[in-house]
PDB file of C-alpha atoms in Angstrom:
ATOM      1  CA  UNK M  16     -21.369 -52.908 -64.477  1.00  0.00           C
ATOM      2  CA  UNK M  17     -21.690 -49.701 -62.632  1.00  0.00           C
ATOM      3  CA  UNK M  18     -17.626 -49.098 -62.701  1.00  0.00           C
ATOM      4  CA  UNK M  19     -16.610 -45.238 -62.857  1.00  0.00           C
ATOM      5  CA  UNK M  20     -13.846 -44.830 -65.414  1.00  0.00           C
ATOM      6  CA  UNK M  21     -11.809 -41.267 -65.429  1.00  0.00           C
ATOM      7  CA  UNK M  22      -8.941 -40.535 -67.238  1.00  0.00           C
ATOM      8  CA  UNK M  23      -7.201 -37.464 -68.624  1.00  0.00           C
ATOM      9  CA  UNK M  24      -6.950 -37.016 -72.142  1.00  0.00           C
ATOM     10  CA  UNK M  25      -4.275 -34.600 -74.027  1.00  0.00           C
ATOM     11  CA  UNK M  26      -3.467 -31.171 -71.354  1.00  0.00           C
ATOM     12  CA  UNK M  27      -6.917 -30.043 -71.185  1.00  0.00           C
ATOM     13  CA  UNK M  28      -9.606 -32.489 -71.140  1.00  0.00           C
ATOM     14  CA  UNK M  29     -10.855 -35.160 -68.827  1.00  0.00           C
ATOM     15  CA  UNK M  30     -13.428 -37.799 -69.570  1.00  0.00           C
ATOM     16  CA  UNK M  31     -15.236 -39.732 -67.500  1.00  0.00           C
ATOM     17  CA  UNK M  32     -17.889 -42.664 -68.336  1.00  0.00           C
ATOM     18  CA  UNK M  33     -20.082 -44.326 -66.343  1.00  0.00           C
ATOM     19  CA  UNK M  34     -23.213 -47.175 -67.318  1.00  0.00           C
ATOM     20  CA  UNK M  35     -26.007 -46.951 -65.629  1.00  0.00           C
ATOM     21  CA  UNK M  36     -29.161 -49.969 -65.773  1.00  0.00           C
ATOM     22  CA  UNK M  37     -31.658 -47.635 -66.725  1.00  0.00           C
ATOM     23  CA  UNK M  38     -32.207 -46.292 -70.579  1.00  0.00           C
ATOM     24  CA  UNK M  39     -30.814 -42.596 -72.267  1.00  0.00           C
ATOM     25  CA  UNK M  40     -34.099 -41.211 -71.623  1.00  0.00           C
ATOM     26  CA  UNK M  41     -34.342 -41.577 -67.763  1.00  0.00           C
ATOM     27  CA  UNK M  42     -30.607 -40.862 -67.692  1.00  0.00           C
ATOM     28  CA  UNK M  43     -30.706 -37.962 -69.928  1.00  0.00           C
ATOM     29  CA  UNK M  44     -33.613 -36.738 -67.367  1.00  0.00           C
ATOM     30  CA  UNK M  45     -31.997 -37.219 -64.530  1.00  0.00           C
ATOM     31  CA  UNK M  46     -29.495 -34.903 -65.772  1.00  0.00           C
ATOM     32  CA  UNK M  47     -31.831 -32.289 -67.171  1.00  0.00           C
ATOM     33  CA  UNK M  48     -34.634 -31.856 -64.647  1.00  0.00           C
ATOM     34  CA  UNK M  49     -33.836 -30.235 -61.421  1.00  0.00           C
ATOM     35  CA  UNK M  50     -36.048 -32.154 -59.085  1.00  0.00           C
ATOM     36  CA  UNK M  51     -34.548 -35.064 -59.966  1.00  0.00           C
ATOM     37  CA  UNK M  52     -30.801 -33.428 -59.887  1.00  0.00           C
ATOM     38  CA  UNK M  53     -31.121 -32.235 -56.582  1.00  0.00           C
ATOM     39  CA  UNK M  54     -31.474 -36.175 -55.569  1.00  0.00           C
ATOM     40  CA  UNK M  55     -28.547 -36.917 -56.822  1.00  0.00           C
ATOM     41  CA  UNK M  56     -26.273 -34.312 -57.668  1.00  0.00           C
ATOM     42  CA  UNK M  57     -24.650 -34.099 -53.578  1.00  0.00           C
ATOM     43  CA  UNK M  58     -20.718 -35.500 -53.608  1.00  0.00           C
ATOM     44  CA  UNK M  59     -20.203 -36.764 -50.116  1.00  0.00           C
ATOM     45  CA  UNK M  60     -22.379 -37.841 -47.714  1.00  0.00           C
ATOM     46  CA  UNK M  61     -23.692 -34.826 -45.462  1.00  0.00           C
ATOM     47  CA  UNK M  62     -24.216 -32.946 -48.252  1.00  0.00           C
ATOM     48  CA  UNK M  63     -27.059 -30.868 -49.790  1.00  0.00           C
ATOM     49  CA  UNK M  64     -28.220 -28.784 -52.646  1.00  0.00           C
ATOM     50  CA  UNK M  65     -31.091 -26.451 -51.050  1.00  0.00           C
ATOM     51  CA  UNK M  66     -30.876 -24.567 -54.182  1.00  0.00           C
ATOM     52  CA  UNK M  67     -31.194 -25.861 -57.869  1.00  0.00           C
ATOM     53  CA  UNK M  68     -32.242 -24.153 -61.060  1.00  0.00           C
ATOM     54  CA  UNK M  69     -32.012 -25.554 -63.966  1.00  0.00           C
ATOM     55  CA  UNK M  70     -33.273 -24.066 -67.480  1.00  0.00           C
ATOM     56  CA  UNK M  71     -32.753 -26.990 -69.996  1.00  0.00           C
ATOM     57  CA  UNK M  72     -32.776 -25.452 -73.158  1.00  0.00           C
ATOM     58  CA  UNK M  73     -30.216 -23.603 -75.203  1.00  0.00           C
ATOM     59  CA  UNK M  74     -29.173 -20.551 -73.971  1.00  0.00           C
ATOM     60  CA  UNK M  75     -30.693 -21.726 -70.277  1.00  0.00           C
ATOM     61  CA  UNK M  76     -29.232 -21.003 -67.285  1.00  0.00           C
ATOM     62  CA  UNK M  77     -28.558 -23.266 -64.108  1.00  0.00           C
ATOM     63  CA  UNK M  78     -27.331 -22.489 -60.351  1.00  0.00           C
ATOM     64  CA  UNK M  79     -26.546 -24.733 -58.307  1.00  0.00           C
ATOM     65  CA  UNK M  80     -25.717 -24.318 -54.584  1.00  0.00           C
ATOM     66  CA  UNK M  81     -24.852 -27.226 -51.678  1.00  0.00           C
ATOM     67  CA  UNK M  82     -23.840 -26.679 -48.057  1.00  0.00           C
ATOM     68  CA  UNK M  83     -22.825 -29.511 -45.493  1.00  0.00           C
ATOM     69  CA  UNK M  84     -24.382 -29.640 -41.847  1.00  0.00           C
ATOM     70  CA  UNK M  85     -21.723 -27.027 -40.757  1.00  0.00           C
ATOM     71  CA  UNK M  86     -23.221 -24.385 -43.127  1.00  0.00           C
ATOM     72  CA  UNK M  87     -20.177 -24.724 -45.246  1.00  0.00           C
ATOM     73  CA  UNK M  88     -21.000 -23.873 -48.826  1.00  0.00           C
ATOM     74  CA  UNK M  89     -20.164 -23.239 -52.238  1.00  0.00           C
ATOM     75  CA  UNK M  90     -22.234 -23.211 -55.633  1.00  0.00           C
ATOM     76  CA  UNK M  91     -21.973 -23.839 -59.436  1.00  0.00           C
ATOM     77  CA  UNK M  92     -22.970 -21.705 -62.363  1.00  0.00           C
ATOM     78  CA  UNK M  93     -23.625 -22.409 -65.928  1.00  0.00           C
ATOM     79  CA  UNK M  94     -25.204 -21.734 -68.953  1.00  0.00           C
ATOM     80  CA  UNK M  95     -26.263 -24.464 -71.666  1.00  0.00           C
ATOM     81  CA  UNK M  96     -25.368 -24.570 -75.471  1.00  0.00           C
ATOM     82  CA  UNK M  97     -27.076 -27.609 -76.850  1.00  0.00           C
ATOM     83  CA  UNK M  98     -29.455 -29.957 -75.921  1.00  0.00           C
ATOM     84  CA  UNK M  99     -30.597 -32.979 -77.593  1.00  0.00           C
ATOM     85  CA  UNK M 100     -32.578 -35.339 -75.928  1.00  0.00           C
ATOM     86  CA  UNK M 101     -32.012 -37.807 -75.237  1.00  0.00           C
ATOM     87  CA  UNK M 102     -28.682 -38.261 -76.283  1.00  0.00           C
ATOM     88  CA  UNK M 103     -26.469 -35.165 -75.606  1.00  0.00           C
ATOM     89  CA  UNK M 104     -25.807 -31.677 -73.818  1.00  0.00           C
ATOM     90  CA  UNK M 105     -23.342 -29.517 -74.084  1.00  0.00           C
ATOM     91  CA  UNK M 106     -22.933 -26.931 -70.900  1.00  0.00           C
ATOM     92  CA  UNK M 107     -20.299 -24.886 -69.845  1.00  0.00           C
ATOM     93  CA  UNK M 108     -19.816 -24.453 -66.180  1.00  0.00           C
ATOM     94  CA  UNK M 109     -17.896 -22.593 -63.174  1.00  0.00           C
ATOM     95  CA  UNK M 110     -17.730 -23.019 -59.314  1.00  0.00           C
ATOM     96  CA  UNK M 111     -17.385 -20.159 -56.917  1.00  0.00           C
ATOM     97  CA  UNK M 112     -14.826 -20.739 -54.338  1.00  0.00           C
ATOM     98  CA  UNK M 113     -15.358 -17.694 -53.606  1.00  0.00           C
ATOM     99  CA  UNK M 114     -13.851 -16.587 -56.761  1.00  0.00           C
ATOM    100  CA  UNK M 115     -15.038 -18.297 -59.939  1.00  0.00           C
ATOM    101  CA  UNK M 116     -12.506 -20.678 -61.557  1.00  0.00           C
ATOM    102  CA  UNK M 117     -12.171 -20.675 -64.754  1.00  0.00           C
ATOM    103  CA  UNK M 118     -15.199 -22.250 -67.604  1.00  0.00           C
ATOM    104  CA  UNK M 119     -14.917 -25.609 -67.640  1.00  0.00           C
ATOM    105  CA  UNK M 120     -16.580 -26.925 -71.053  1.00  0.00           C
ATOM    106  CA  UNK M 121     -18.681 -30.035 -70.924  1.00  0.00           C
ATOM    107  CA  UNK M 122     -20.228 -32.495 -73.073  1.00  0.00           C
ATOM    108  CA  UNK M 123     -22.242 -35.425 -71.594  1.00  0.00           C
ATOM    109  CA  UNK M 124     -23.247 -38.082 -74.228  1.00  0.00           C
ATOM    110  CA  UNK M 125     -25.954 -40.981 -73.391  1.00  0.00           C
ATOM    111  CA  UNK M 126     -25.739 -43.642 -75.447  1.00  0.00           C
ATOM    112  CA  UNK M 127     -27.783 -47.040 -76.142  1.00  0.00           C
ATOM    113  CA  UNK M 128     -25.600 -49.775 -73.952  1.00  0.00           C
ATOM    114  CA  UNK M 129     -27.764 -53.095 -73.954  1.00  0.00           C
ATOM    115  CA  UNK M 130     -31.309 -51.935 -72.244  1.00  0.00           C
ATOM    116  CA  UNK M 131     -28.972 -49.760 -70.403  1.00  0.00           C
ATOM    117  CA  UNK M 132     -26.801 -46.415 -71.304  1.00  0.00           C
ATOM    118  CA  UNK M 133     -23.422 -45.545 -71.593  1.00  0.00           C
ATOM    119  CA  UNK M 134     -22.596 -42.150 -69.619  1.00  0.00           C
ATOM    120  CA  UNK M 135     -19.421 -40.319 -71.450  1.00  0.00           C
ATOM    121  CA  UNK M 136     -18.624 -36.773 -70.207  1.00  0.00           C
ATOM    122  CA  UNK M 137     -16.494 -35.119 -71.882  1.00  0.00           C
ATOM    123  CA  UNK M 138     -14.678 -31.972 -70.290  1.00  0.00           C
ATOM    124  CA  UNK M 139     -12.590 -29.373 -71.383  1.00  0.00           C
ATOM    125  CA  UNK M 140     -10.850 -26.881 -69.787  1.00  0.00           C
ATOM    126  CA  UNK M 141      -9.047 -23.999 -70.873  1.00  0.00           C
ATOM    127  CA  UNK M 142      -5.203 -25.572 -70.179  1.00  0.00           C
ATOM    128  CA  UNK M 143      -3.049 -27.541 -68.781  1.00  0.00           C
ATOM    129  CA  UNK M 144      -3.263 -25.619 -65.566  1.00  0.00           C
ATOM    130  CA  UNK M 145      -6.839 -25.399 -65.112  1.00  0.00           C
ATOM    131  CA  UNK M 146      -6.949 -28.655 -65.788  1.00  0.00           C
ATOM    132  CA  UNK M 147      -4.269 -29.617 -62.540  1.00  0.00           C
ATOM    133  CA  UNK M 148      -6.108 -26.633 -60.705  1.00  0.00           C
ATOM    134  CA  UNK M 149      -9.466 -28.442 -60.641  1.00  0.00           C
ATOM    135  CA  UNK M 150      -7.808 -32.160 -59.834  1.00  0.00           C
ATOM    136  CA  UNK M 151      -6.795 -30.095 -56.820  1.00  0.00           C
ATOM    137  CA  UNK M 152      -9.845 -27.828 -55.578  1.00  0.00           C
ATOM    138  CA  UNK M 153     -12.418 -30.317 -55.588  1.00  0.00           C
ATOM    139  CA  UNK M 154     -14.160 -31.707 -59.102  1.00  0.00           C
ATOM    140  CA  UNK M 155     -13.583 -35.600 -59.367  1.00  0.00           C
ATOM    141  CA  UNK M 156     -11.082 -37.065 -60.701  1.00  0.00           C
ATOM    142  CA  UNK M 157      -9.806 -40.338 -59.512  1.00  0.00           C
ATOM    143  CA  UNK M 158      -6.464 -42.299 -59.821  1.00  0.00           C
ATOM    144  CA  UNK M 159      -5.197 -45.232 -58.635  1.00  0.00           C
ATOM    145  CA  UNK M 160      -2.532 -45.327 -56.260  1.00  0.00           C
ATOM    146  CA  UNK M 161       0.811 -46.206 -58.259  1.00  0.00           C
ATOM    147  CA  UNK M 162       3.289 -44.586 -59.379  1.00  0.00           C
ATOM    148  CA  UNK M 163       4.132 -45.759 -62.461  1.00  0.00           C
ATOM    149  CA  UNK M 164       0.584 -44.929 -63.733  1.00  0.00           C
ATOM    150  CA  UNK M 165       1.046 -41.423 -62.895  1.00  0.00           C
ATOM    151  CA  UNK M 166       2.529 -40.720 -66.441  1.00  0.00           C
ATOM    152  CA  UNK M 167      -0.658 -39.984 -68.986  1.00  0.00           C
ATOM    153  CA  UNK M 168      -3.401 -39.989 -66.086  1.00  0.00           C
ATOM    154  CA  UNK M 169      -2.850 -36.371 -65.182  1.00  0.00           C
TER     155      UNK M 169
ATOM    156  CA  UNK D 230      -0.713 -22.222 -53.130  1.00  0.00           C
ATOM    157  CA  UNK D 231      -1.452 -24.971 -50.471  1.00  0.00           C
ATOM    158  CA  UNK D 232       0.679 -28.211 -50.626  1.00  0.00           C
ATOM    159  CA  UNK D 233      -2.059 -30.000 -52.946  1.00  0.00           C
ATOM    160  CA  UNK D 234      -1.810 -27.012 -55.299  1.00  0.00           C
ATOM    161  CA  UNK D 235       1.391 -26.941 -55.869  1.00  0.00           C
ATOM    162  CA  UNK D 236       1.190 -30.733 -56.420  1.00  0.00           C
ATOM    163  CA  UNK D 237      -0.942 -30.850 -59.314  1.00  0.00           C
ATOM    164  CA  UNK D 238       0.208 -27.482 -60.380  1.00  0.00           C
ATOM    165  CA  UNK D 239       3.741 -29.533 -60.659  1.00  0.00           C
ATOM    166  CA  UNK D 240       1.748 -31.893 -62.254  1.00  0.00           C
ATOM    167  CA  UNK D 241       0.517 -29.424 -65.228  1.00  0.00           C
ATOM    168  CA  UNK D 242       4.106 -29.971 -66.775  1.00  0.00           C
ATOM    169  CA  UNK D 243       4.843 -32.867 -69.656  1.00  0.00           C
ATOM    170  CA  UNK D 244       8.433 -32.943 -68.338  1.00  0.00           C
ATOM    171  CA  UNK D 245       7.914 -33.317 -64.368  1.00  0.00           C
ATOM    172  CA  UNK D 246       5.093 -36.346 -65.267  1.00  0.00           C
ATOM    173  CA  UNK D 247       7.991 -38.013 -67.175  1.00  0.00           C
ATOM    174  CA  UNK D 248      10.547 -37.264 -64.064  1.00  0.00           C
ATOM    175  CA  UNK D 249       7.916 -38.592 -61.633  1.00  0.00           C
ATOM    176  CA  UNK D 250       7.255 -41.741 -63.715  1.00  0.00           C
ATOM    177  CA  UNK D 251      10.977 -41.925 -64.578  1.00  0.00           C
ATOM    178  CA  UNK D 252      11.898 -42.049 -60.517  1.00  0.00           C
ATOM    179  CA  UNK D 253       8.791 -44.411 -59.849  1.00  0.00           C
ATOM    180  CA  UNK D 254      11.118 -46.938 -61.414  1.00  0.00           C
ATOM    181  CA  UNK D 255      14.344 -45.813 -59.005  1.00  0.00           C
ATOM    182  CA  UNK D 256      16.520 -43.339 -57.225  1.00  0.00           C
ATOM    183  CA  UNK D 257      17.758 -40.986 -59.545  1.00  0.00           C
ATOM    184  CA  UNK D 258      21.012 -38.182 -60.515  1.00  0.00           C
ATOM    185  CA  UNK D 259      20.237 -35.164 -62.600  1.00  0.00           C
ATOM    186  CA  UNK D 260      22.341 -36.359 -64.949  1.00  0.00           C
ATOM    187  CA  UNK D 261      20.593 -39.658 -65.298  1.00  0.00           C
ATOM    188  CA  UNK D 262      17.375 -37.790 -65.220  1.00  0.00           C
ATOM    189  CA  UNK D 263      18.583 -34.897 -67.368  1.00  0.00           C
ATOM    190  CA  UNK D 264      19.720 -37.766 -70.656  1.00  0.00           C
ATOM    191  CA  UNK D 265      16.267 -39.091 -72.204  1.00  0.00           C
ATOM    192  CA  UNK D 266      14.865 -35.518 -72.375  1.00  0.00           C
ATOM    193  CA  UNK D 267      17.482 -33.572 -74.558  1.00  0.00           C
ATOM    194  CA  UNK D 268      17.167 -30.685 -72.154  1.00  0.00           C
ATOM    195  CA  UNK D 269      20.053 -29.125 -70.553  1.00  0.00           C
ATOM    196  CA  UNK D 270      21.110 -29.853 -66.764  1.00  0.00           C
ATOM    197  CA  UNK D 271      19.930 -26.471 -65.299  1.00  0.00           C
ATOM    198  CA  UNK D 272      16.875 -26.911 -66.915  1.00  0.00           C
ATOM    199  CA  UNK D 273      15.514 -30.625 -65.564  1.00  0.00           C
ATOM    200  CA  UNK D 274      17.329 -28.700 -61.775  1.00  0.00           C
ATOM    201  CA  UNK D 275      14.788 -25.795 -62.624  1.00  0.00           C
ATOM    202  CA  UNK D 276      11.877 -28.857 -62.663  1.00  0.00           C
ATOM    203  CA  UNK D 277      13.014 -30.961 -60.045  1.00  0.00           C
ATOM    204  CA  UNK D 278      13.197 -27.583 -57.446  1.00  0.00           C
ATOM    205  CA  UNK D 279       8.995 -27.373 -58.974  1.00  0.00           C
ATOM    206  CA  UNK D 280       8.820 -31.009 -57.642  1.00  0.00           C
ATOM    207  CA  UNK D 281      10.818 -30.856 -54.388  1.00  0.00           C
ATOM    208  CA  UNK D 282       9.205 -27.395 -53.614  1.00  0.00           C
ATOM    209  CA  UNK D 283       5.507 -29.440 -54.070  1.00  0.00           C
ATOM    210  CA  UNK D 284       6.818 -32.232 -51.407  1.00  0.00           C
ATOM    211  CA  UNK D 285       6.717 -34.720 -54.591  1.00  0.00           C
ATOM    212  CA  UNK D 286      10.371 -35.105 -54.750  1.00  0.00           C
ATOM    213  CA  UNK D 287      13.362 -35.389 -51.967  1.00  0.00           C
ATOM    214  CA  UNK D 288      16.913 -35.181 -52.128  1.00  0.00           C
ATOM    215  CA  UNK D 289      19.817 -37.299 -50.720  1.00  0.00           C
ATOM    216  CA  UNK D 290      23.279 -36.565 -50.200  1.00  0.00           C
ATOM    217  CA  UNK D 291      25.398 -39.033 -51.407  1.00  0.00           C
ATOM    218  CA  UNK D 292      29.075 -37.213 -51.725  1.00  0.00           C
ATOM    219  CA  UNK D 293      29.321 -35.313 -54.109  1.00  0.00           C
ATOM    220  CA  UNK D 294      25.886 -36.456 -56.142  1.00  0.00           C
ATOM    221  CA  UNK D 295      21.999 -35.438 -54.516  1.00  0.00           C
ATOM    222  CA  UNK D 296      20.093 -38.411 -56.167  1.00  0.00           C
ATOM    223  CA  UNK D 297      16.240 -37.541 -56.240  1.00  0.00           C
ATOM    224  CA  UNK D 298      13.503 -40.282 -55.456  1.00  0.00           C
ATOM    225  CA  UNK D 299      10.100 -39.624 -54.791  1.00  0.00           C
ATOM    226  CA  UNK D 300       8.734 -38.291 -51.953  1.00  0.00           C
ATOM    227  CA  UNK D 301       6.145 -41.174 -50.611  1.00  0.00           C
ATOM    228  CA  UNK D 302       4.210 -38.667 -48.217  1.00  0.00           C
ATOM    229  CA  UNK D 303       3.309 -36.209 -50.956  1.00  0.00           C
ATOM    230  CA  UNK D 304       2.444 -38.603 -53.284  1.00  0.00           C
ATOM    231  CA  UNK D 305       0.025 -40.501 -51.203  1.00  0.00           C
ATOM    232  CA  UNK D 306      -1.194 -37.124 -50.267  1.00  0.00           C
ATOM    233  CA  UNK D 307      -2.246 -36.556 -53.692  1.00  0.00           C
ATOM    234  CA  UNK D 308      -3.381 -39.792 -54.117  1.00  0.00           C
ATOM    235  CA  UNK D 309      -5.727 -39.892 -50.749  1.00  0.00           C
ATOM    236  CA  UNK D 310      -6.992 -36.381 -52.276  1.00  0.00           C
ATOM    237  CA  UNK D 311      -7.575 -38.331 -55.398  1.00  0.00           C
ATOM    238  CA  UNK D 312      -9.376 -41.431 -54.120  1.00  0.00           C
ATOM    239  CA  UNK D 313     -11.830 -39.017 -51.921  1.00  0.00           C
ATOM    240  CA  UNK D 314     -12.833 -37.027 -55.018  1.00  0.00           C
ATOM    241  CA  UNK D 315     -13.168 -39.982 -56.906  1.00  0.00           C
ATOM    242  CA  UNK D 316     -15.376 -41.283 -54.328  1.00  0.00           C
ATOM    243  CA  UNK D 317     -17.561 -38.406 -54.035  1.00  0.00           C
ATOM    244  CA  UNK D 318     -18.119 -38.751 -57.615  1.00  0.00           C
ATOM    245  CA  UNK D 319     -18.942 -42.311 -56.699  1.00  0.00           C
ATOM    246  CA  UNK D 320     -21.318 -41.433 -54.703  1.00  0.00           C
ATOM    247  CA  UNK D 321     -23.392 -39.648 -56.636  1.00  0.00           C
ATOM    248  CA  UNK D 322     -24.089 -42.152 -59.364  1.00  0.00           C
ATOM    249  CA  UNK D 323     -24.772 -44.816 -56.954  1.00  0.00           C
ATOM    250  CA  UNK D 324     -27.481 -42.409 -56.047  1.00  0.00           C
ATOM    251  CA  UNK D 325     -29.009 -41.510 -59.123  1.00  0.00           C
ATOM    252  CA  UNK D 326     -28.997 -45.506 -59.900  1.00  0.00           C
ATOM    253  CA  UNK D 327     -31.397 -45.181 -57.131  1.00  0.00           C
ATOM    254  CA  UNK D 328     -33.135 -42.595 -58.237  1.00  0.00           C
ATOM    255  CA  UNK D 329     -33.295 -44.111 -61.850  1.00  0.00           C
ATOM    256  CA  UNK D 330     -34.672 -46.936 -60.443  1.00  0.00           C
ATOM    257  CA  UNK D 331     -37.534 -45.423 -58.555  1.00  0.00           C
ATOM    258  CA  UNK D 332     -38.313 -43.708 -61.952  1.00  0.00           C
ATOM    259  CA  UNK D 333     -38.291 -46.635 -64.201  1.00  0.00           C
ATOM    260  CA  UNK D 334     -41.989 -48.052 -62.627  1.00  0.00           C
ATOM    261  CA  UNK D 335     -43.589 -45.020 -63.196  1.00  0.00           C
ATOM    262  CA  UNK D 336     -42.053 -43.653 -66.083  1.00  0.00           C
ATOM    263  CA  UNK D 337     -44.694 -44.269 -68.838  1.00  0.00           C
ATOM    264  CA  UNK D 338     -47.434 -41.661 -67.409  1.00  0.00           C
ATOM    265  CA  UNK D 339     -45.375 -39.210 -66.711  1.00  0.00           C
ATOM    266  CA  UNK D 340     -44.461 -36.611 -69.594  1.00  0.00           C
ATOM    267  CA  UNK D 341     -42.301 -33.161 -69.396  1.00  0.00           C
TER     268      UNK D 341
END
């Protein structure tokens, strides 16, 4: 039930959905409240996020920042544009790698699946590059390994 | 631009997905590659140098024809890249469906 889907859609966006057991609210909290993102929010393992704040509300701000064990580190900025619990929020966002890459545009939707929820973000960036720049620096985006497929899933 | 840059920079293009998908299927001339996309020789060369120069597509020499096939190392490259994104990603929702679930108990009381 828990199966990550990803795909590209048009040049510039990328959606990904996920379901999750538990219902919008919880999931919409677990996206909004920074106590609980810093549980989750790591990538790989060996990962952490020693800093995360998180203004939910329009107009709020969030930063966050992870290193690994080797001090390695990098960090996120972003500023949200709507909120509506428990159902949506709309954020743009940028990472620093040093040098911030360009705003990536996001919409996260939680919808009523069963006594579960239906996860659907929604990104956009600002083209087709972008787009093939982030697939290659480091946000997620997954594919499966043939060849044939290739065509529409980048 | 590093090798994975250039991939998926390569990848940005409408034209090189088709060529890509078009030589998943097969070896390849220019000519061959250059008739379903009403586009002039030069200009699928111009694409397929993008490719080669991104280690997504090699050339043969075959006479007096270079037929173009893909190149399996840079492609799995890409995809290995891929896969360990996808699985950091992964990761992180099997986490917070641990986290949700540690919520769920005491989720009533609690108010923000």
């Amino acid at each position: 039930m828990s199966k990550l889907t990803m795909k590209t859609e048009g040049d510039t966006h990328l959606v990904v959905t996920r379901r999750f057991a538990a219902p919008p609210e919880a999931v919409y909290r677990a996206h909004s409240d920074p106590k609980i993102i810093q549980k989750w929010l790591l990538g790989p393992e060996g990962w952490t996020m020693p800093v995360c704040i998180n203004e939910a509300r329009p107009g709020g701000k969030f930063r966050y920042e992870w290193t690994n064990e080797k001090g390695v580190g990098f960090h996120v900025t972003g500023e949200y544009l709507e909120l509506e619990p428990h159902s949506r929020i709309v954020h743009v966002e940028r990472m620093y790698l040093p040098d911030p890459t360009p705003d990536n545009h996001v919409e996260t939707r939680f919808d009523v699946d069963g006594k579960g929820t239906l996860m659907t973000m929604r990104m956009t960036l600002p083209d087709a590059q972008t787009r093939a720049a982030m697939l290659a620096t480091g946000m997620e985006r997954g594919m499966e390994a043939s060849y044939v497929r290739l065509e529409g899933m980048i | 631009m590093n090798g994975l840059d250039a991939a998926f920079s390569a990848l940005a293009d409408p034209t090189r997905r088709a060529i890509l998908a078009r030589l998943a299927k097969g070896e390849a001339t220019v000519m061959e590659l250059a008739k379903p996309f009403e586009m002039t020789q030069p200009a699928i060369s111009q694409h397929l140098k993008v490719l080669e120069e991104a280690g997504l597509v090699i050339r043969r020499v075959e006479g007096t024809k270079r037929p173009r096939r893909l190149a399996k190392t840079g492609i799995e490259a890409m995809d290995q890249w891929l896969a360990m994104l996808r699985k950091a990603l992964q990761k992180n929702y099997d986490r917070l469906d641990e986290v949700l679930a540690a919520m769920e108990p005491n989720k009533k009381g609690e108010t923000r």
